[in-house]
mmCIF file of C-alpha atoms in Angstrom:
data_model
loop_
_atom_site.group_PDB
_atom_site.id
_atom_site.type_symbol
_atom_site.label_atom_id
_atom_site.label_comp_id
_atom_site.label_asym_id
_atom_site.label_seq_id
_atom_site.Cartn_x
_atom_site.Cartn_y
_atom_site.Cartn_z
ATOM 1 C CA UNK A 55 8.663 -6.786 -16.569
ATOM 2 C CA UNK A 56 7.415 -5.268 -13.325
ATOM 3 C CA UNK A 57 8.971 -1.975 -12.307
ATOM 4 C CA UNK A 58 9.341 -3.203 -8.713
ATOM 5 C CA UNK A 59 10.501 -6.765 -8.155
ATOM 6 C CA UNK A 60 10.708 -8.454 -4.780
ATOM 7 C CA UNK A 61 12.463 -11.662 -3.845
ATOM 8 C CA UNK A 62 11.799 -14.171 -2.570
ATOM 9 C CA UNK A 63 8.035 -14.423 -3.064
ATOM 10 C CA UNK A 64 7.758 -16.775 -0.097
ATOM 11 C CA UNK A 65 10.137 -17.363 2.780
ATOM 12 C CA UNK A 66 9.844 -19.814 5.667
ATOM 13 C CA UNK A 67 12.427 -19.734 8.447
ATOM 14 C CA UNK A 68 12.955 -20.889 11.997
ATOM 15 C CA UNK A 69 12.644 -18.574 14.960
ATOM 16 C CA UNK A 70 15.883 -16.726 15.576
ATOM 17 C CA UNK A 71 17.120 -16.730 11.998
ATOM 18 C CA UNK A 72 18.371 -13.620 10.214
ATOM 19 C CA UNK A 73 15.959 -12.700 7.422
ATOM 20 C CA UNK A 74 16.663 -10.755 4.234
ATOM 21 C CA UNK A 75 14.051 -9.613 1.732
ATOM 22 C CA UNK A 76 15.168 -7.895 -1.464
ATOM 23 C CA UNK A 77 13.622 -5.237 -3.673
ATOM 24 C CA UNK A 78 14.853 -4.094 -7.079
ATOM 25 C CA UNK A 79 13.312 -1.290 -9.096
ATOM 26 C CA UNK A 80 13.796 0.096 -12.574
ATOM 27 C CA UNK A 81 12.444 3.675 -12.317
ATOM 28 C CA UNK A 82 13.768 6.896 -10.872
ATOM 29 C CA UNK A 83 12.436 7.320 -7.377
ATOM 30 C CA UNK A 84 11.714 10.001 -4.812
ATOM 31 C CA UNK A 85 11.741 7.454 -1.987
ATOM 32 C CA UNK A 86 11.302 3.765 -1.235
ATOM 33 C CA UNK A 87 8.925 2.326 1.337
ATOM 34 C CA UNK A 88 8.893 -0.944 3.212
ATOM 35 C CA UNK A 89 5.501 -1.921 4.572
ATOM 36 C CA UNK A 90 4.099 -4.815 6.560
ATOM 37 C CA UNK A 91 0.722 -6.438 5.963
ATOM 38 C CA UNK A 92 -0.715 -8.864 8.512
ATOM 39 C CA UNK A 93 -3.339 -11.508 7.664
ATOM 40 C CA UNK A 94 -6.189 -9.143 8.562
ATOM 41 C CA UNK A 95 -5.042 -6.950 5.688
ATOM 42 C CA UNK A 96 -4.067 -3.722 7.401
ATOM 43 C CA UNK A 97 -0.857 -2.155 6.133
ATOM 44 C CA UNK A 98 1.737 -0.596 8.407
ATOM 45 C CA UNK A 99 4.542 1.591 7.136
ATOM 46 C CA UNK A 100 7.914 0.358 8.434
ATOM 47 C CA UNK A 101 10.447 2.583 6.685
ATOM 48 C CA UNK A 102 10.736 5.344 4.145
ATOM 49 C CA UNK A 103 14.205 5.597 2.586
ATOM 50 C CA UNK A 104 15.858 7.815 0.047
ATOM 51 C CA UNK A 105 19.456 6.892 0.882
ATOM 52 C CA UNK A 106 21.600 4.860 3.247
ATOM 53 C CA UNK A 107 20.235 2.782 6.064
ATOM 54 C CA UNK A 108 17.572 2.939 8.758
ATOM 55 C CA UNK A 109 17.063 0.801 11.854
ATOM 56 C CA UNK A 110 14.060 0.323 14.077
ATOM 57 C CA UNK A 111 14.301 -2.348 16.737
ATOM 58 C CA UNK A 112 15.123 -5.642 15.004
ATOM 59 C CA UNK A 113 14.360 -4.262 11.549
ATOM 60 C CA UNK A 114 16.998 -2.751 9.273
ATOM 61 C CA UNK A 115 16.401 -1.296 5.821
ATOM 62 C CA UNK A 116 19.103 -0.342 3.344
ATOM 63 C CA UNK A 117 19.022 1.213 -0.086
ATOM 64 C CA UNK A 118 21.618 1.509 -2.861
ATOM 65 C CA UNK A 119 20.418 4.217 -5.240
ATOM 66 C CA UNK A 120 23.076 3.494 -7.879
ATOM 67 C CA UNK A 121 22.157 -0.180 -8.036
ATOM 68 C CA UNK A 122 18.407 0.505 -7.620
ATOM 69 C CA UNK A 123 18.165 -2.047 -4.878
ATOM 70 C CA UNK A 124 16.932 -2.173 -1.311
ATOM 71 C CA UNK A 125 16.955 -4.844 1.376
ATOM 72 C CA UNK A 126 14.903 -5.371 4.506
ATOM 73 C CA UNK A 127 16.578 -7.378 7.260
ATOM 74 C CA UNK A 128 15.027 -8.863 10.374
ATOM 75 C CA UNK A 129 17.395 -9.941 13.136
ATOM 76 C CA UNK A 130 16.456 -12.603 15.716
ATOM 77 C CA UNK A 131 13.211 -13.374 13.874
ATOM 78 C CA UNK A 132 10.109 -14.273 15.864
ATOM 79 C CA UNK A 133 6.798 -15.888 14.886
ATOM 80 C CA UNK A 134 5.077 -12.534 15.339
ATOM 81 C CA UNK A 135 7.167 -11.254 12.410
ATOM 82 C CA UNK A 136 5.129 -13.526 10.131
ATOM 83 C CA UNK A 137 3.447 -11.253 7.610
ATOM 84 C CA UNK A 138 3.643 -10.042 4.033
ATOM 85 C CA UNK A 139 6.393 -7.473 3.512
ATOM 86 C CA UNK A 140 5.851 -5.066 0.669
ATOM 87 C CA UNK A 141 8.281 -2.780 -1.109
ATOM 88 C CA UNK A 142 6.851 0.307 -2.831
ATOM 89 C CA UNK A 143 8.661 3.129 -4.602
ATOM 90 C CA UNK A 144 7.455 6.685 -5.042
ATOM 91 C CA UNK A 145 8.276 7.786 -8.577
ATOM 92 C CA UNK A 146 9.214 11.287 -9.686
ATOM 93 C CA UNK A 147 5.504 12.243 -9.647
ATOM 94 C CA UNK A 148 5.189 10.912 -6.078
ATOM 95 C CA UNK A 149 2.988 8.046 -7.267
ATOM 96 C CA UNK A 150 3.555 4.695 -5.546
ATOM 97 C CA UNK A 151 4.561 1.641 -7.556
ATOM 98 C CA UNK A 152 4.117 -1.514 -5.524
ATOM 99 C CA UNK A 153 5.942 -4.800 -5.406
ATOM 100 C CA UNK A 154 3.928 -8.005 -5.149
ATOM 101 C CA UNK A 155 5.097 -8.682 -1.602
ATOM 102 C CA UNK A 156 7.084 -11.366 0.200
ATOM 103 C CA UNK A 157 5.157 -13.742 2.431
ATOM 104 C CA UNK A 158 7.261 -14.511 5.494
ATOM 105 C CA UNK A 159 6.499 -17.356 7.893
ATOM 106 C CA UNK A 160 8.596 -17.768 11.032
ATOM 107 C CA UNK A 161 8.185 -21.146 12.711
ATOM 108 C CA UNK A 162 8.688 -21.530 16.471
ATOM 109 C CA UNK B 361 -4.022 11.213 16.895
ATOM 110 C CA UNK B 362 -4.191 11.926 13.186
ATOM 111 C CA UNK B 363 -4.793 9.146 10.753
ATOM 112 C CA UNK B 364 -6.980 7.555 8.114
ATOM 113 C CA UNK B 365 -10.176 5.729 8.922
ATOM 114 C CA UNK B 366 -11.583 3.201 6.514
ATOM 115 C CA UNK B 367 -14.887 1.566 7.153
ATOM 116 C CA UNK B 368 -16.087 -1.061 7.283
ATOM 117 C CA UNK B 369 -13.221 -3.540 7.613
ATOM 118 C CA UNK B 370 -15.223 -6.339 5.984
ATOM 119 C CA UNK B 371 -18.096 -5.847 3.549
ATOM 120 C CA UNK B 372 -20.326 -8.335 1.793
ATOM 121 C CA UNK B 373 -22.570 -7.444 -1.115
ATOM 122 C CA UNK B 374 -24.709 -9.251 -3.616
ATOM 123 C CA UNK B 375 -23.680 -9.231 -7.227
ATOM 124 C CA UNK B 376 -25.182 -6.341 -9.157
ATOM 125 C CA UNK B 377 -25.332 -3.944 -6.214
ATOM 126 C CA UNK B 378 -23.317 -0.757 -5.958
ATOM 127 C CA UNK B 379 -21.340 -0.361 -2.734
ATOM 128 C CA UNK B 380 -19.523 2.641 -1.276
ATOM 129 C CA UNK B 381 -16.340 2.360 0.771
ATOM 130 C CA UNK B 382 -15.551 5.153 3.202
ATOM 131 C CA UNK B 383 -12.190 6.859 3.692
ATOM 132 C CA UNK B 384 -11.701 9.790 6.077
ATOM 133 C CA UNK B 385 -8.463 11.506 7.100
ATOM 134 C CA UNK B 386 -7.736 14.182 9.700
ATOM 135 C CA UNK B 387 -4.134 14.809 8.673
ATOM 136 C CA UNK B 388 -4.890 17.859 6.509
ATOM 137 C CA UNK B 389 -3.340 15.981 3.595
ATOM 138 C CA UNK B 390 -4.022 17.336 0.127
ATOM 139 C CA UNK B 391 -3.880 14.092 -1.821
ATOM 140 C CA UNK B 392 -5.880 10.911 -1.335
ATOM 141 C CA UNK B 393 -5.675 7.593 -3.139
ATOM 142 C CA UNK B 394 -7.559 4.353 -3.596
ATOM 143 C CA UNK B 395 -5.742 1.084 -4.337
ATOM 144 C CA UNK B 396 -6.952 -2.414 -5.028
ATOM 145 C CA UNK B 397 -5.096 -5.580 -4.011
ATOM 146 C CA UNK B 398 -5.690 -9.034 -5.476
ATOM 147 C CA UNK B 399 -4.021 -12.177 -4.100
ATOM 148 C CA UNK B 400 -0.391 -12.477 -5.143
ATOM 149 C CA UNK B 401 -0.327 -9.092 -6.862
ATOM 150 C CA UNK B 402 0.951 -5.656 -6.010
ATOM 151 C CA UNK B 403 -1.528 -2.937 -5.175
ATOM 152 C CA UNK B 404 -2.895 -1.042 -8.153
ATOM 153 C CA UNK B 405 -4.099 2.554 -8.278
ATOM 154 C CA UNK B 406 -7.825 3.041 -8.905
ATOM 155 C CA UNK B 407 -8.294 6.810 -8.457
ATOM 156 C CA UNK B 408 -6.488 9.679 -6.811
ATOM 157 C CA UNK B 409 -7.304 13.245 -5.894
ATOM 158 C CA UNK B 410 -4.903 16.109 -5.319
ATOM 159 C CA UNK B 411 -7.440 18.779 -4.364
ATOM 160 C CA UNK B 412 -11.096 19.084 -3.465
ATOM 161 C CA UNK B 413 -13.523 18.652 -6.365
ATOM 162 C CA UNK B 414 -10.852 17.151 -8.600
ATOM 163 C CA UNK B 415 -9.751 13.555 -9.127
ATOM 164 C CA UNK B 416 -7.863 11.517 -11.689
ATOM 165 C CA UNK B 417 -8.202 7.967 -12.968
ATOM 166 C CA UNK B 418 -5.505 5.503 -12.036
ATOM 167 C CA UNK B 419 -4.561 2.290 -13.797
ATOM 168 C CA UNK B 420 -7.797 0.388 -13.132
ATOM 169 C CA UNK B 421 -10.601 2.967 -12.830
ATOM 170 C CA UNK B 422 -13.198 1.112 -14.900
ATOM 171 C CA UNK B 423 -16.210 0.134 -12.814
ATOM 172 C CA UNK B 424 -15.367 2.552 -9.995
ATOM 173 C CA UNK B 425 -16.358 6.115 -9.146
ATOM 174 C CA UNK B 426 -15.170 8.616 -6.537
ATOM 175 C CA UNK B 427 -15.974 12.055 -5.191
ATOM 176 C CA UNK B 428 -13.932 14.641 -3.284
ATOM 177 C CA UNK B 429 -16.400 17.149 -1.883
ATOM 178 C CA UNK B 430 -14.379 17.678 1.303
ATOM 179 C CA UNK B 431 -10.634 17.584 1.893
ATOM 180 C CA UNK B 432 -11.091 14.977 4.620
ATOM 181 C CA UNK B 433 -13.179 12.498 2.664
ATOM 182 C CA UNK B 434 -12.644 10.406 -0.479
ATOM 183 C CA UNK B 435 -15.346 7.726 -0.804
ATOM 184 C CA UNK B 436 -15.055 4.992 -3.438
ATOM 185 C CA UNK B 437 -18.111 3.449 -5.090
ATOM 186 C CA UNK B 438 -17.741 0.010 -6.583
ATOM 187 C CA UNK B 439 -20.406 -0.129 -9.252
ATOM 188 C CA UNK B 440 -22.160 -3.108 -10.765
ATOM 189 C CA UNK B 441 -20.052 -2.501 -13.896
ATOM 190 C CA UNK B 442 -16.926 -3.701 -12.063
ATOM 191 C CA UNK B 443 -16.528 -7.285 -13.294
ATOM 192 C CA UNK B 444 -14.475 -8.674 -10.414
ATOM 193 C CA UNK B 445 -15.133 -6.487 -7.362
ATOM 194 C CA UNK B 446 -14.038 -8.965 -4.701
ATOM 195 C CA UNK B 447 -10.701 -7.620 -3.438
ATOM 196 C CA UNK B 448 -8.918 -5.737 -0.664
ATOM 197 C CA UNK B 449 -9.237 -1.935 -0.983
ATOM 198 C CA UNK B 450 -6.737 0.426 0.586
ATOM 199 C CA UNK B 451 -7.032 4.181 1.028
ATOM 200 C CA UNK B 452 -3.989 6.414 1.492
ATOM 201 C CA UNK B 453 -3.165 10.096 1.769
ATOM 202 C CA UNK B 454 -0.163 12.349 1.358
ATOM 203 C CA UNK B 455 0.984 15.942 1.191
ATOM 204 C CA UNK B 456 0.979 16.794 -2.497
ATOM 205 C CA UNK B 457 3.528 19.518 -3.146
ATOM 206 C CA UNK B 458 6.489 17.912 -1.350
ATOM 207 C CA UNK B 459 7.222 14.302 -0.680
ATOM 208 C CA UNK B 460 6.853 13.337 2.953
ATOM 209 C CA UNK B 461 5.538 9.832 2.465
ATOM 210 C CA UNK B 462 2.104 8.305 2.633
ATOM 211 C CA UNK B 463 -0.278 7.426 5.437
ATOM 212 C CA UNK B 464 -2.337 4.286 4.930
ATOM 213 C CA UNK B 465 -5.737 3.202 6.138
ATOM 214 C CA UNK B 466 -6.380 -0.278 7.496
ATOM 215 C CA UNK B 467 -8.260 -1.369 4.378
ATOM 216 C CA UNK B 468 -11.656 -2.812 3.490
ATOM 217 C CA UNK B 469 -12.069 -6.378 2.318
ATOM 218 C CA UNK B 470 -15.017 -6.531 -0.076
ATOM 219 C CA UNK B 471 -16.630 -9.823 -0.966
ATOM 220 C CA UNK B 472 -19.311 -9.962 -3.614
ATOM 221 C CA UNK B 473 -21.467 -13.088 -3.615
#
């Protein structure tokens, strides 16, 4: 079993829909990251969380440490949000453990 | 602005040739990392370095080599011993002694033909 599990693996939605991507992990963590990878491959860090909730524009990330679960939400989704969203956790040694990613497609 | 520079973005090599991927950072970060990404899989750690002139193997170090002669630079050589070198390679850096997150490069996509 992978230490970081993301769901769904693939998600297709219509423009304007509210999007939720989930991440569950099984190890003790120092922090959890949400990252975005566009088709060209470059990775952009969206959020780093160790508790609670963070918001940036239309993106919201939450984490529940007790349940070892985090969610990434996108409000009013747009085709430019189409990308792979990756969850990664930093373990107690600060090493990153990566999820496999969620491929999101937003149709106009 | 501080950041990580990986070059080139796309690289093509013939089978059997060694190839070196560049990673440079101007963030004064202690630690640097190399990851490999294959389609549909999470990134996996190849090598990491916490200080100059020292580095450690990650989960998939076979067929790769690194050096850390300067704090700013952590080049990765994909040797001919690497059986499946075609992949996306990502470099990252961080402060080592306290967790403040990672900074990521833009990656190099290597294709071996």
